[in-house]
Amino acid sequence: QVQLVESGGGSAQVGGSLRLSCTASGYTYDNYCMGWFRQAPGKEREAVATLYSGSGTTYYADSARGRFTIARDSTGNTQYLQMNNLEPEDTAIYYCARSGRSRIVSGGHCSTAWVSYSHWGQGTQVTVSS
């Protein structure tokens, strides 16, 4: 049974930094997609960043590019989202996700549709205040 366990959320000031971690257990796929999504109150869940393990290709939402970095450790068991220069608009619940049996890569990039991902972390709140 696959489990994704998140940690690292919390509160930060505008311009501050947070790092989210997500550790997978029971996950045995090769060449998979990992992603970070977020959902603010009253808004759709959106992709923040994705990474394809087969090539290391990454995707960042426009709002995250240049401020956030998705990464994984050498074992692939843990993925990270380093968030710098945080803005109030970054306030949301953040979820890590991984693909399942279905291939969700197109043109070398992972899908950014949340419905494409089979495995999810429990979510962690990030609150940015001025």
Coordinates of N, CA and C in Angstrom, one line a residue:
Q1 N 0.8 -1.2 0.0 CA 0.0 0.0 0.0 C 0.9 1.2 0.0
V2 N 0.6 2.1 -0.9 CA 1.4 3.4 -1.1 C 0.9 4.4 0.0
Q3 N 1.8 5.0 0.6 CA 1.5 6.1 1.5 C 2.5 7.3 1.2
L4 N 1.9 8.5 1.2 CA 2.7 9.7 1.1 C 2.5 10.5 2.3
V5 N 3.5 10.9 3.0 CA 3.4 11.6 4.3 C 4.1 12.9 4.1
E6 N 3.4 14.0 4.3 CA 3.9 15.4 4.2 C 4.3 16.0 5.5
S7 N 5.3 16.9 5.4 CA 5.7 17.7 6.6 C 6.3 19.0 6.1
G8 N 6.3 19.9 7.0 CA 7.0 21.2 6.7 C 6.2 22.4 6.4
G9 N 4.9 22.2 6.5 CA 4.0 23.4 6.3 C 4.1 24.3 7.5
G10 N 3.3 25.4 7.5 CA 3.3 26.3 8.6 C 3.0 27.7 8.1
S11 N 3.5 28.7 9.0 CA 3.3 30.1 8.7 C 4.6 30.7 8.4
A12 N 4.5 31.7 7.5 CA 5.7 32.5 7.1 C 5.3 33.9 6.9
Q13 N 6.3 34.8 7.0 CA 6.1 36.2 6.6 C 6.3 36.4 5.1
V14 N 5.7 37.4 4.6 CA 6.0 37.7 3.2 C 7.5 37.9 3.0
G15 N 7.9 37.2 1.9 CA 9.4 37.2 1.6 C 10.1 36.1 2.3
G16 N 9.5 35.3 3.1 CA 10.1 34.2 3.8 C 10.2 33.0 3.0
S17 N 10.6 31.9 3.6 CA 10.8 30.6 3.0 C 10.2 29.5 3.8
L18 N 9.8 28.5 3.1 CA 9.4 27.2 3.8 C 9.8 26.1 2.8
R19 N 10.1 24.9 3.4 CA 10.4 23.7 2.6 C 9.4 22.6 3.0
L20 N 8.7 22.1 2.0 CA 7.8 21.0 2.2 C 8.5 19.7 1.9
S21 N 8.2 18.7 2.6 CA 8.8 17.3 2.3 C 7.6 16.3 2.2
C22 N 7.9 15.3 1.5 CA 6.9 14.3 1.2 C 7.6 12.9 1.1
T23 N 7.4 12.0 2.0 CA 8.1 10.8 2.0 C 7.1 9.7 1.6
A24 N 7.6 8.9 0.6 CA 6.7 7.8 0.1 C 7.2 6.5 0.7
S25 N 6.2 5.6 1.0 CA 6.5 4.3 1.3 C 5.6 3.3 0.5
G26 N 6.1 2.2 0.2 CA 5.3 1.2 -0.6 C 5.2 1.6 -2.1
Y27 N 6.0 2.6 -2.5 CA 5.9 3.1 -3.9 C 7.1 2.5 -4.7
T28 N 6.7 1.7 -5.7 CA 7.8 0.9 -6.4 C 7.9 1.2 -7.9
Y29 N 7.2 2.2 -8.4 CA 7.2 2.5 -9.8 C 8.5 3.1 -10.2
D30 N 8.9 2.8 -11.5 CA 10.0 3.5 -12.1 C 9.5 4.5 -13.1
N31 N 10.3 5.5 -13.4 CA 9.9 6.5 -14.4 C 8.5 7.0 -14.1
Y32 N 8.3 7.7 -13.0 CA 7.1 8.2 -12.5 C 7.1 9.7 -12.5
C33 N 5.9 10.3 -12.3 CA 5.7 11.7 -12.1 C 5.5 12.0 -10.6
M34 N 6.1 13.0 -10.1 CA 5.8 13.5 -8.8 C 5.4 15.0 -8.9
G35 N 4.5 15.4 -8.1 CA 4.1 16.8 -8.2 C 3.7 17.4 -6.8
W36 N 3.7 18.7 -6.8 CA 3.1 19.5 -5.7 C 1.9 20.3 -6.3
F37 N 0.8 20.2 -5.6 CA -0.4 20.9 -5.9 C -0.8 21.7 -4.7
R38 N -1.7 22.7 -5.0 CA -2.2 23.5 -3.9 C -3.6 23.8 -4.1
Q39 N -4.3 24.1 -3.1 CA -5.7 24.5 -3.2 C -6.0 25.5 -2.1
A40 N -6.4 26.7 -2.6 CA -6.8 27.8 -1.7 C -8.3 27.7 -1.5
P41 N -8.9 28.3 -0.5 CA -10.3 28.3 -0.2 C -11.1 28.8 -1.4
G42 N -12.1 28.1 -1.9 CA -12.9 28.5 -3.0 C -12.3 28.4 -4.4
K43 N -11.1 27.8 -4.4 CA -10.4 27.7 -5.7 C -10.2 26.2 -6.1
E44 N -9.9 26.0 -7.4 CA -9.6 24.7 -7.9 C -8.2 24.3 -7.4
R45 N -8.0 23.0 -7.3 CA -6.6 22.5 -7.0 C -5.8 22.7 -8.2
E46 N -4.6 23.2 -8.0 CA -3.7 23.6 -9.2 C -2.3 23.0 -9.0
A47 N -1.7 22.7 -10.1 CA -0.3 22.2 -10.1 C 0.6 23.4 -9.8
V48 N 1.5 23.2 -8.9 CA 2.5 24.1 -8.6 C 3.8 23.8 -9.3
A49 N 4.2 22.5 -9.2 CA 5.4 22.0 -9.8 C 5.3 20.5 -10.0
T50 N 5.9 20.0 -11.1 CA 6.0 18.6 -11.3 C 7.4 18.2 -11.7
L51 N 7.7 16.9 -11.5 CA 9.1 16.4 -11.9 C 8.9 15.0 -12.4
Y52 N 9.5 14.7 -13.6 CA 9.5 13.4 -14.1 C 10.8 12.7 -13.8
S53 N 10.6 11.6 -13.1 CA 11.8 10.9 -12.5 C 12.7 10.3 -13.7
G54 N 12.1 10.0 -14.8 CA 12.9 9.4 -15.9 C 13.9 10.3 -16.5
S55 N 13.6 11.6 -16.5 CA 14.5 12.6 -17.2 C 14.9 13.7 -16.2
G56 N 14.2 13.9 -15.2 CA 14.4 15.1 -14.3 C 13.7 16.3 -14.8
T57 N 13.0 16.2 -15.9 CA 12.3 17.4 -16.4 C 11.3 17.9 -15.4
T58 N 11.3 19.2 -15.3 CA 10.4 19.9 -14.3 C 9.5 20.8 -15.0
Y59 N 8.4 21.1 -14.3 CA 7.4 22.1 -14.7 C 7.1 23.0 -13.5
Y60 N 6.9 24.3 -13.8 CA 6.5 25.2 -12.7 C 5.4 26.0 -13.2
A61 N 4.4 26.2 -12.4 CA 3.3 27.2 -12.7 C 4.0 28.6 -12.8
D62 N 3.4 29.4 -13.6 CA 3.9 30.8 -13.7 C 4.1 31.5 -12.4
S63 N 3.2 31.2 -11.4 CA 3.2 31.8 -10.1 C 4.4 31.3 -9.3
A64 N 4.9 30.2 -9.6 CA 5.9 29.5 -8.8 C 7.3 29.7 -9.4
R65 N 7.4 29.9 -10.7 CA 8.6 29.8 -11.4 C 9.6 30.9 -10.9
G66 N 10.8 30.5 -10.6 CA 11.8 31.5 -10.1 C 11.7 31.6 -8.5
R67 N 10.7 31.1 -7.9 CA 10.6 31.2 -6.4 C 10.6 29.8 -5.8
F68 N 10.0 28.8 -6.5 CA 9.8 27.5 -5.9 C 10.8 26.5 -6.7
T69 N 11.2 25.5 -5.9 CA 12.0 24.4 -6.6 C 11.5 23.1 -6.1
I70 N 11.2 22.2 -7.1 CA 10.9 20.8 -6.7 C 12.1 20.0 -6.9
A71 N 12.3 19.0 -6.0 CA 13.5 18.2 -6.0 C 13.1 16.9 -5.3
R72 N 14.0 15.9 -5.4 CA 13.9 14.6 -4.8 C 15.2 14.2 -4.2
D73 N 15.2 13.3 -3.2 CA 16.5 12.8 -2.7 C 17.0 11.7 -3.6
S74 N 18.2 11.2 -3.3 CA 18.9 10.3 -4.2 C 18.1 8.9 -4.3
T75 N 17.3 8.6 -3.3 CA 16.6 7.3 -3.3 C 15.3 7.5 -4.1
G76 N 14.8 8.7 -4.2 CA 13.5 8.9 -4.8 C 12.4 8.8 -3.9
N77 N 12.7 8.4 -2.6 CA 11.6 8.2 -1.7 C 11.0 9.5 -1.1
T78 N 11.8 10.6 -1.1 CA 11.4 11.8 -0.6 C 11.4 12.9 -1.6
Q79 N 10.4 13.7 -1.7 CA 10.4 14.8 -2.6 C 10.2 16.1 -1.8
Y80 N 10.7 17.2 -2.4 CA 10.7 18.4 -1.6 C 10.1 19.5 -2.5
L81 N 9.6 20.5 -1.8 CA 9.2 21.8 -2.5 C 9.8 22.9 -1.7
Q82 N 10.9 23.5 -2.2 CA 11.5 24.7 -1.5 C 10.8 25.9 -2.0
M83 N 10.2 26.7 -1.1 CA 9.4 27.9 -1.5 C 10.1 29.1 -0.9
N84 N 10.6 30.0 -1.8 CA 11.2 31.2 -1.3 C 10.4 32.4 -1.8
N85 N 10.7 33.5 -1.1 CA 10.1 34.8 -1.5 C 8.6 34.6 -1.5
L86 N 8.1 34.1 -0.4 CA 6.6 33.8 -0.3 C 5.8 35.0 -0.4
E87 N 4.6 34.8 -0.9 CA 3.6 35.9 -1.1 C 2.3 35.5 -0.4
P88 N 1.5 36.4 0.0 CA 0.2 36.1 0.6 C -0.7 35.1 -0.4
E89 N -0.5 35.3 -1.7 CA -1.2 34.5 -2.6 C -0.8 33.0 -2.6
D90 N 0.3 32.7 -1.9 CA 0.7 31.3 -1.8 C 0.0 30.6 -0.7
T91 N -0.8 31.3 0.1 CA -1.5 30.7 1.2 C -2.5 29.6 0.6
A92 N -2.4 28.4 1.0 CA -3.2 27.3 0.5 C -2.8 26.0 1.3
I93 N -3.6 25.0 1.0 CA -3.2 23.7 1.5 C -2.4 23.1 0.3
Y94 N -1.2 22.5 0.6 CA -0.3 22.0 -0.4 C -0.3 20.5 -0.2
Y95 N -0.4 19.8 -1.4 CA -0.5 18.4 -1.5 C 0.7 17.8 -2.3
C96 N 1.3 16.8 -1.9 CA 2.2 16.1 -2.8 C 1.5 15.0 -3.5
A97 N 1.9 14.6 -4.6 CA 1.2 13.6 -5.4 C 2.2 12.8 -6.3
R98 N 1.9 11.5 -6.6 CA 2.7 10.7 -7.5 C 1.7 9.9 -8.4
S99 N 2.3 9.7 -9.6 CA 1.5 8.9 -10.5 C 1.4 7.5 -10.1
G100 N 0.4 6.8 -10.8 CA 0.2 5.4 -10.5 C 0.6 4.6 -11.7
R101 N -0.1 3.6 -12.0 CA 0.2 2.6 -13.1 C 0.2 3.3 -14.5
S102 N -0.7 4.2 -14.6 CA -0.9 4.8 -15.9 C 0.2 5.9 -16.2
R103 N 0.6 5.9 -17.5 CA 1.7 6.8 -17.9 C 1.0 8.2 -18.1
I104 N 1.5 9.2 -17.4 CA 0.9 10.5 -17.5 C 1.9 11.6 -18.0
V105 N 2.8 11.1 -18.9 CA 3.9 11.9 -19.4 C 3.5 12.2 -20.9
S106 N 3.6 13.4 -21.3 CA 3.4 13.8 -22.7 C 4.5 14.8 -23.1
G107 N 5.2 14.5 -24.2 CA 6.3 15.4 -24.6 C 7.4 15.5 -23.6
G108 N 7.5 14.5 -22.8 CA 8.6 14.6 -21.7 C 8.2 15.3 -20.5
H109 N 6.9 15.8 -20.4 CA 6.5 16.6 -19.3 C 5.3 15.8 -18.6
C110 N 5.3 15.9 -17.3 CA 4.3 15.2 -16.5 C 3.0 16.0 -16.7
S111 N 1.9 15.3 -16.6 CA 0.6 16.0 -16.6 C 0.5 17.0 -15.4
T112 N -0.2 18.1 -15.7 CA -0.5 19.0 -14.6 C -1.9 18.9 -14.1
A113 N -2.7 18.0 -14.6 CA -4.0 17.8 -14.1 C -4.0 16.9 -12.9
W114 N -4.7 17.4 -11.8 CA -4.6 16.7 -10.6 C -5.3 15.3 -10.7
V115 N -6.2 15.2 -11.6 CA -6.9 13.9 -11.7 C -6.0 12.8 -12.3
S116 N -4.9 13.2 -12.8 CA -4.0 12.2 -13.4 C -3.2 11.5 -12.4
Y117 N -3.1 12.0 -11.1 CA -2.3 11.4 -10.1 C -3.1 10.5 -9.2
S118 N -2.4 9.4 -8.9 CA -3.2 8.3 -8.2 C -2.9 8.3 -6.7
H119 N -1.8 8.9 -6.2 CA -1.4 8.8 -4.8 C -1.2 10.2 -4.3
W120 N -1.7 10.4 -3.1 CA -1.7 11.8 -2.5 C -1.3 11.8 -1.1
G121 N -0.6 12.9 -0.7 CA -0.3 13.1 0.7 C -1.5 13.7 1.4
Q122 N -1.4 13.9 2.7 CA -2.5 14.3 3.5 C -2.8 15.8 3.4
G123 N -1.9 16.5 2.8 CA -2.1 18.0 2.7 C -1.4 18.7 3.9
T124 N -0.8 19.8 3.7 CA -0.3 20.6 4.7 C -0.6 22.1 4.5
Q125 N -0.9 22.8 5.5 CA -1.3 24.2 5.4 C -0.1 25.1 5.3
V126 N -0.1 26.0 4.4 CA 0.9 27.1 4.3 C 0.2 28.4 4.3
T127 N 0.5 29.2 5.3 CA -0.1 30.5 5.5 C 1.0 31.6 5.4
V128 N 0.8 32.5 4.5 CA 1.8 33.6 4.4 C 1.1 34.9 4.7
S129 N 1.7 35.6 5.7 CA 1.1 36.9 6.1 C 2.1 38.0 6.1
S130 N 1.6 39.2 6.0 CA 2.4 40.4 5.9 C 2.7 41.0 7.3

